[in-house]
Coordinates of C-alpha atoms and ligand atoms in Angstrom, one line a residue:
X37 CA 140.2 82.0 164.0
X38 CA 138.1 82.1 160.7
X39 CA 141.0 82.5 157.7
X40 CA 141.9 86.1 157.3
X41 CA 141.3 87.2 153.6
X42 CA 143.5 89.8 151.9
X43 CA 142.8 91.9 148.7
X44 CA 145.7 93.1 146.4
X45 CA 143.7 96.1 144.5
X46 CA 146.0 98.5 142.1
X47 CA 145.8 99.6 138.7
X48 CA 146.8 97.6 135.8
X49 CA 150.4 97.1 135.8
X50 CA 151.5 98.4 139.0
X51 CA 152.7 95.3 140.2
X52 CA 150.0 93.3 141.7
X53 CA 150.3 90.0 140.9
X54 CA 154.1 90.8 141.4
X55 CA 153.5 91.2 145.1
X56 CA 151.5 88.4 145.7
X57 CA 153.8 85.9 144.1
X58 CA 156.8 87.8 146.7
X59 CA 154.2 87.0 149.5
X60 CA 153.7 83.5 148.8
X61 CA 157.6 82.9 147.7
X62 CA 156.0 81.0 144.3
X63 CA 154.8 82.1 141.2
X64 CA 150.8 82.1 141.7
X65 CA 149.9 84.9 139.4
X66 CA 151.0 85.4 136.0
X67 CA 153.2 88.6 135.7
X68 CA 153.8 90.6 132.7
X69 CA 154.7 93.8 131.4
X70 CA 151.4 93.6 129.5
X71 CA 148.4 95.7 131.1
X72 CA 145.5 93.9 132.3
X73 CA 147.3 90.6 132.3
X74 CA 145.0 89.4 135.2
X75 CA 141.6 89.3 134.3
X76 CA 139.9 87.7 137.1
X77 CA 140.6 87.1 141.1
X78 CA 143.1 84.7 141.6
X79 CA 143.3 83.4 145.3
X80 CA 146.2 81.7 147.1
X81 CA 146.0 80.1 150.5
X82 CA 149.0 80.5 152.7
X83 CA 149.8 80.8 156.9
X84 CA 151.3 83.8 157.9
X85 CA 152.7 83.3 161.1
X86 CA 151.2 85.4 164.1
X87 CA 148.2 85.8 161.6
X88 CA 147.3 81.8 160.8
X89 CA 145.5 80.7 157.7
X90 CA 145.0 83.4 155.0
X91 CA 143.9 83.7 151.7
X92 CA 145.6 86.3 149.2
X93 CA 143.4 87.3 146.5
X94 CA 145.0 89.0 143.4
X95 CA 142.4 90.7 141.4
X96 CA 142.3 92.8 138.0
X97 CA 143.0 96.5 137.5
X98 CA 141.0 99.0 138.9
X99 CA 141.6 101.6 136.1
X100 CA 140.5 99.1 133.0
X101 CA 138.1 100.5 130.9
X102 CA 136.1 99.4 127.6
X103 CA 133.0 96.9 128.2
X104 CA 135.3 94.0 129.2
X105 CA 137.3 96.4 131.2
X106 CA 134.5 97.4 133.0
X107 CA 133.3 94.2 133.9
X108 CA 136.7 93.4 135.3
X109 CA 136.2 96.2 137.6
X110 CA 133.2 94.9 138.6
X111 CA 134.5 91.5 139.3
X112 CA 137.0 93.2 141.7
X113 CA 134.8 95.2 143.4
X114 CA 132.7 91.9 144.2
X115 CA 135.9 91.1 146.1
X116 CA 135.9 93.5 148.5
X117 CA 132.6 92.7 150.5
X118 CA 134.5 89.1 150.7
X119 CA 137.7 90.7 152.3
X120 CA 139.2 91.2 156.3
X121 CA 142.0 93.5 154.8
X122 CA 143.0 95.3 151.6
X123 CA 146.6 96.1 150.1
X124 CA 145.9 99.0 147.6
X125 CA 149.1 99.8 145.5
X126 CA 150.0 102.9 143.3
X127 CA 153.3 103.4 141.6
X128 CA 155.1 106.1 140.1
X129 CA 153.2 108.4 142.1
X130 CA 150.1 108.1 140.2
X131 CA 147.1 108.5 143.2
X132 CA 144.4 109.9 141.5
X133 CA 140.8 109.0 140.8
X134 CA 141.3 105.0 140.9
X135 CA 142.9 105.0 143.8
X136 CA 140.0 107.5 145.6
X137 CA 137.3 105.7 144.5
X138 CA 138.6 102.2 145.5
X139 CA 139.9 103.9 148.8
X140 CA 135.7 105.5 149.1
X141 CA 134.4 101.6 148.3
X142 CA 137.2 99.8 151.6
X143 CA 136.1 103.5 153.9
X144 CA 132.2 102.4 153.1
X145 CA 133.2 98.9 154.4
X146 CA 135.2 100.1 157.2
X147 CA 138.1 98.1 156.0
X148 CA 141.6 98.4 156.8
X149 CA 143.8 99.6 154.1
X150 CA 147.5 98.8 153.9
X151 CA 148.5 101.6 151.3
X152 CA 151.7 100.2 149.2
X153 CA 154.1 102.4 146.4
X154 CA 154.9 99.7 144.4
X155 CA 158.2 99.9 142.1
X156 CA 160.3 101.8 144.7
X157 CA 163.2 100.9 142.8
X158 CA 162.1 103.3 140.4
X159 CA 160.9 105.7 142.1
X160 CA 159.8 106.5 145.6
X161 CA 156.9 108.7 146.7
X162 CA 157.1 112.2 146.5
X163 CA 156.8 114.6 149.3
X164 CA 153.8 116.7 147.7
X165 CA 151.7 113.3 147.5
X166 CA 153.0 112.2 151.0
X167 CA 152.2 115.2 152.5
X168 CA 148.4 115.2 150.4
X169 CA 148.1 111.0 151.3
X170 CA 148.7 111.7 155.1
X171 CA 146.1 114.9 155.3
X172 CA 143.3 112.9 153.2
X173 CA 144.0 109.5 154.9
X174 CA 146.1 109.7 157.9
X175 CA 148.7 107.0 156.2
X176 CA 151.7 106.9 155.0
X177 CA 152.5 104.1 151.9
X178 CA 154.9 101.4 152.1
X179 CA 157.6 101.6 149.6
X180 CA 158.1 98.3 148.1
X181 CA 159.7 96.9 145.3
X182 CA 159.6 93.4 143.8
X183 CA 163.1 93.4 142.2
X184 CA 164.6 93.7 145.8
X185 CA 167.7 92.0 145.9
X186 CA 168.2 88.6 147.9
X187 CA 169.5 90.1 150.9
X188 CA 167.1 92.7 151.2
X189 CA 163.8 90.8 150.5
X190 CA 163.0 89.2 153.8
X191 CA 163.4 93.0 155.3
X192 CA 160.8 94.0 153.0
X193 CA 158.7 91.0 153.4
X194 CA 158.6 91.4 157.4
X195 CA 157.8 95.4 156.9
X196 CA 154.9 94.0 154.3
X197 CA 153.9 91.5 156.5
X198 CA 153.7 93.3 159.6
X199 CA 151.4 96.1 158.3
X200 CA 149.1 93.6 157.2
X201 CA 149.0 91.9 160.7
X202 CA 148.8 94.9 162.5
X203 CA 145.8 96.2 160.6
X204 CA 144.2 92.9 160.5
X205 CA 144.5 92.6 164.4
X206 CA 143.4 96.1 165.4
X207 CA 140.7 95.2 162.6
X208 CA 139.6 91.5 163.9
X209 CA 139.7 92.9 167.5
X210 CA 136.6 95.6 166.2
X211 CA 134.6 93.0 164.5
X212 CA 135.3 90.4 167.6
X213 CA 132.7 87.7 168.4
X214 CA 131.2 88.3 171.3
X215 CA 131.6 85.9 173.9
X216 CA 128.7 83.4 173.6
X217 CA 127.0 84.2 177.1
X218 CA 128.8 87.8 177.8
X219 CA 126.4 89.7 180.0
X220 CA 124.0 86.6 180.2
X221 CA 125.3 83.8 182.2
X222 CA 128.2 84.4 185.3
X223 CA 130.2 82.5 187.6
X224 CA 128.6 79.6 189.3
X225 CA 125.5 79.5 187.1
X226 CA 124.3 75.9 185.5
X227 CA 123.0 76.0 182.1
X228 CA 121.4 73.0 180.8
X229 CA 122.7 72.5 177.1
X230 CA 119.8 70.2 175.5
X231 CA 121.8 68.6 172.1
X232 CA 119.2 66.1 169.9
X233 CA 121.7 63.2 168.7
X234 CA 119.2 62.5 165.6
X235 CA 119.3 61.9 161.8
X236 CA 121.1 65.0 161.4
X237 CA 123.7 65.3 164.1
X238 CA 127.2 64.5 162.7
X239 CA 128.2 61.1 163.1
X240 CA 130.7 61.2 166.2
X241 CA 131.2 64.5 167.2
X242 CA 129.1 68.0 168.3
X243 CA 128.6 70.9 166.0
X244 CA 130.5 74.2 166.3
X245 CA 127.4 76.0 168.0
X246 CA 127.6 73.4 171.0
X247 CA 131.1 73.2 171.2
X248 CA 131.6 76.8 171.3
X249 CA 128.9 77.1 174.3
X250 CA 130.7 74.6 176.4
X251 CA 134.0 76.2 176.0
X252 CA 132.3 79.2 176.6
X253 CA 130.6 78.4 179.9
X254 CA 134.1 76.5 181.0
X255 CA 135.9 80.1 180.7
X256 CA 133.1 82.2 182.5
X257 CA 133.4 78.9 185.4
X258 CA 129.9 78.0 185.2
X259 CA 128.2 74.8 184.6
X260 CA 127.2 72.9 182.0
X261 CA 125.2 69.8 181.6
X262 CA 124.6 68.5 178.1
X263 CA 121.6 66.2 177.5
X264 CA 119.6 65.1 174.9
X265 CA 115.5 66.1 174.6
X266 CA 114.7 62.5 175.9
X267 CA 116.5 63.8 179.4
X268 CA 114.6 66.6 180.7
X269 CA 112.3 64.7 182.7
X270 CA 115.0 63.3 184.6
X271 CA 116.7 67.0 185.2
X272 CA 113.5 68.9 185.8
X273 CA 111.8 66.1 188.2
X274 CA 114.5 67.3 190.9
X275 CA 112.6 70.5 192.6
X276 CA 116.4 71.4 193.3
X277 CA 117.4 71.0 189.8
X278 CA 119.6 74.4 189.8
X279 CA 119.4 75.0 186.5
X280 CA 119.6 78.7 185.6
X281 CA 119.2 78.5 181.6
X282 CA 118.5 76.0 178.7
X283 CA 119.9 76.3 175.8
X284 CA 118.5 74.4 172.8
X285 CA 118.7 73.4 169.4
X286 CA 116.7 75.4 167.4
X287 CA 114.8 71.9 165.7
X288 CA 114.1 70.6 169.2
X289 CA 112.3 74.0 170.1
X290 CA 108.5 72.9 170.9
X291 CA 109.7 69.5 172.4
X292 CA 111.8 71.6 175.4
X293 CA 109.7 74.4 175.6
X294 CA 106.6 71.6 176.4
X295 CA 109.5 69.8 178.6
X296 CA 111.0 72.2 181.2
X297 CA 109.1 74.6 183.7
X298 CA 107.3 77.6 181.9
X299 CA 109.3 80.2 183.7
X300 CA 112.2 78.6 183.0
X301 CA 114.9 80.7 180.9
X302 CA 115.3 79.1 177.4
X303 CA 117.4 80.4 174.5
X304 CA 119.4 78.4 171.4
X305 CA 122.2 77.9 170.3
X306 CA 121.6 80.0 166.6
X307 CA 120.2 82.8 168.8
X308 CA 123.3 82.8 171.0
X309 CA 125.4 82.6 167.9
X310 CA 123.1 85.4 165.9
X311 CA 124.0 87.7 169.2
X312 CA 127.6 87.1 169.5
X313 CA 128.7 87.2 165.9
X314 CA 125.9 88.6 163.5
X315 CA 123.9 91.9 163.5
X316 CA 122.0 91.4 166.5
X317 CA 120.3 94.8 166.3
X318 CA 119.3 94.5 162.8
X319 CA 117.6 90.6 163.4
X320 CA 115.7 92.1 165.7
X321 CA 114.4 94.6 163.8
X322 CA 113.8 92.8 161.3
X323 CA 112.5 89.3 162.4
X324 CA 108.9 90.2 163.0
X325 CA 109.0 91.3 159.3
X326 CA 108.3 87.9 158.6
X327 CA 104.4 88.5 159.2
X328 CA 104.4 91.6 157.0
X329 CA 105.4 89.5 153.9
X330 CA 102.9 89.8 151.3
X331 CA 102.0 87.4 148.2
X332 CA 104.7 88.0 145.1
X333 CA 107.4 88.8 147.8
X334 CA 111.0 87.7 147.3
X335 CA 113.0 86.7 150.3
X336 CA 116.8 86.5 149.5
X337 CA 118.8 83.2 151.4
X338 CA 122.3 83.7 151.7
X339 CA 124.2 80.7 153.3
X340 CA 128.1 81.7 153.7
X341 CA 129.5 78.2 152.8
X342 CA 128.8 76.4 149.6
X343 CA 126.8 73.1 149.6
X344 CA 126.8 72.2 153.5
X345 CA 124.5 69.2 153.4
X346 CA 122.3 69.7 156.2
X347 CA 122.3 73.2 156.2
X348 CA 121.6 73.2 152.8
X349 CA 118.4 71.4 153.7
X350 CA 117.4 74.0 156.1
X351 CA 118.3 77.0 153.8
X352 CA 116.6 75.3 150.6
X353 CA 113.4 73.6 152.2
X354 CA 113.1 74.1 155.6
X355 CA 112.8 77.6 155.9
X356 CA 110.7 78.2 152.8
X357 CA 108.3 75.7 153.6
X358 CA 108.1 77.4 156.9
X359 CA 107.9 80.7 155.7
X360 CA 105.0 79.9 153.3
X361 CA 103.5 77.7 156.1
X362 CA 103.4 80.7 158.4
X363 CA 102.1 83.7 156.2
X364 CA 100.1 81.9 153.7
X365 CA 101.6 84.0 150.9
X366 CA 103.2 83.2 147.8
X367 CA 107.0 83.6 148.1
X368 CA 110.1 83.7 146.2
X369 CA 113.3 82.7 147.6
X370 CA 116.6 82.8 145.9
X371 CA 119.5 81.1 147.7
X372 CA 122.9 82.5 147.1
X373 CA 126.0 80.3 148.5
X374 CA 129.2 81.1 149.8
X375 CA 130.5 84.9 148.6
X376 CA 128.9 84.9 145.6
X377 CA 127.3 87.3 143.7
X378 CA 124.1 88.4 144.3
X379 CA 122.5 88.3 140.9
X380 CA 119.5 90.9 141.7
X381 CA 119.4 94.4 143.2
X382 CA 118.6 94.8 146.8
X383 CA 115.8 96.6 146.1
X384 CA 114.1 93.4 144.9
X385 CA 113.8 91.7 147.9
X386 CA 111.8 92.3 151.2
X387 CA 113.5 89.9 153.5
X388 CA 117.2 88.9 153.9
X389 CA 118.1 85.6 155.6
X390 CA 121.3 84.6 156.9
X391 CA 122.8 81.2 158.0
X392 CA 124.9 81.3 161.1
X393 CA 127.9 82.2 159.2
X394 CA 130.1 79.7 161.6
X395 CA 132.8 79.3 158.3
X396 CA 133.2 83.0 157.9
X397 CA 134.7 86.2 160.0
X398 CA 132.7 88.3 161.4
X399 CA 133.5 90.9 159.3
X400 CA 132.7 89.3 156.1
X401 CA 129.5 88.3 157.2
X402 CA 128.8 92.5 158.0
X403 CA 130.0 93.0 154.9
X404 CA 127.5 90.5 153.3
X405 CA 124.7 92.5 155.0
X406 CA 125.8 95.7 154.5
X407 CA 123.7 96.1 151.3
X408 CA 120.7 95.4 152.6
X409 CA 120.9 97.0 155.7
X410 CA 121.8 100.1 153.6
X411 CA 118.5 99.9 151.5
X412 CA 116.6 99.5 154.4
X413 CA 115.7 96.0 153.2
X414 CA 114.8 93.7 156.7
X415 CA 117.0 91.2 157.7
X416 CA 117.5 88.1 160.0
X417 CA 119.3 85.3 160.5
X418 CA 118.2 81.4 160.0
X419 CA 118.1 80.8 164.2
X420 CA 115.9 84.1 164.6
X421 CA 113.5 83.4 162.0
X422 CA 112.6 79.2 162.8
X423 CA 111.9 80.5 166.6
X424 CA 110.0 83.3 165.4
X425 CA 107.8 81.1 162.9
X426 CA 107.7 78.3 165.8
X427 CA 106.0 80.9 168.3
X428 CA 109.0 81.1 170.6
X429 CA 110.6 83.7 169.6
X430 CA 109.6 86.3 172.6
X431 CA 110.9 83.4 175.1
X432 CA 114.2 82.9 173.5
X433 CA 115.2 86.4 172.9
X434 CA 114.4 87.3 176.4
X435 CA 117.4 86.2 178.2
X436 CA 119.8 87.6 175.4
X437 CA 118.3 91.2 175.9
X438 CA 118.6 91.5 179.5
Ligands
GTP762 N1 160.9 97.9 138.4 C1 159.8 97.1 138.9 N2 158.7 96.3 138.3 C2 158.2 95.9 138.7 C3 158.1 95.7 140.0 N3 156.6 94.8 139.9 C4 156.2 94.5 139.0 N4 157.0 95.0 137.9 C5 157.0 95.0 136.8 O1 155.6 95.7 136.4 C6 155.0 94.8 135.0 C7 153.6 94.6 135.4 O2 153.8 93.6 137.2 P1 152.5 92.7 137.5 O3 153.0 92.3 138.7 O4 152.0 92.3 136.3 O5 151.2 93.8 137.5 P2 149.7 94.3 137.7 O6 149.4 94.9 138.7 O7 149.7 92.5 138.4 O8 149.6 93.9 136.4 P3 147.6 93.5 136.0 O9 147.2 92.1 136.1 O10 148.0 94.0 134.5 O11 146.6 94.4 136.2 C8 155.8 93.6 134.8 O12 156.7 93.7 134.0 C9 156.8 93.3 136.0 O13 158.1 92.7 136.2 C10 158.6 96.6 140.6 O14 158.5 96.5 142.1 N5 160.0 96.9 140.3
SF4_763 S1 128.7 79.0 157.1 FE1 126.7 79.3 156.9 S2 125.8 77.5 155.6 FE2 128.1 77.1 156.3 S3 127.7 75.4 157.9 FE3 127.7 77.5 158.9 S4 125.8 78.2 159.2 FE4 125.8 76.4 157.7
MG764 MG1 148.0 91.1 138.0

């Protein structure tokens, strides 16, 4: 399972940093009585039993004002597309415009929300507000105090973590990855996996999509044969080779297409990944738009982790070169790594290209692409764009859409 990111939001001074310290069991974030103490997101990696590796993200208050304050609020809002679960805190019955705006933003990203009424040692949520929250959001806030006595801390922590876990698990189910060969391969079938061991292959191991493919086929009860492109001749020289599907690394598409029977179903690891984890429907609509690019168009490349050498090469060098070559147009490319802010408005872009996103959750990938999808900017991903530009898109797509 990918790391689960949990964002903590609320007005200044509501007790967000105290809550993160409470969960982490150490002083991760500065706590003070001065409103506006936390000015930038603070991240803490922890292991939560039953949830696995998590990142807790403390944020600046959502009610900050003034020029600097609005910049801090913007930074806090940038955290929203990066998370899997939100904790929204309020205290002293102060539930108004800042909380309502935040709830709208969280709902826009279809995020699960744990509502926490902080400082419950001072006051608990009033009945009128409780009813109002129930009517509007169908929720009941969790009463929380960071000042809980030693005896009560465990119970309070369990209640908080159970609520976070329940929300994270149900949301993960909604955004779970489809098994790689779901509806494509059935028990007893035989799949040939073509994995070139070239200068770009990591030493001594297979890459994650290849490992996932093998595991996925074993889960189904299908057979997998793994070869390099040079082994194709040997497999297909036999009439009764028994292969039902060929899956190749996108880099070897042309070589593999030339080395297998013309009617043999064939696809790529990255297209399988796009179907199981990406916004596949949108990719299918967006990929052919590569041929509609015009001179001066700007293309956004989203790499979901920072500075992975071989992927840098694909995103920063190979894909732009292939796209300029294919279209013959003067295109500008912006590459944004990790989950960093996209510096320009989405309307500046004619196309968005997302990497396979193997290091992030499916929800994070969806949230990353949501602004483009909402603004009607075509989206595609590396594997689908590469197969399109290599002229084998239709063939590689066919086994995936039956
Ligand atoms: N009584 C009581 N005080 C609390 C509780 N949690 C936090 N405080 C106090 O409230 C003040 C603000 O707490 P923080 O955790 O820094 O609040 P914050 O939301 O991170 O504040 P900013 O970073 O300024 O946005 C501090 O003086 C804390 O000691 C609580 O559960 N009960
Ligand atoms: S998250 Fe994206 S850039 Fe990073 S290794 Fe995976 S595919 Fe490559
Ligand atoms: Mg704080």
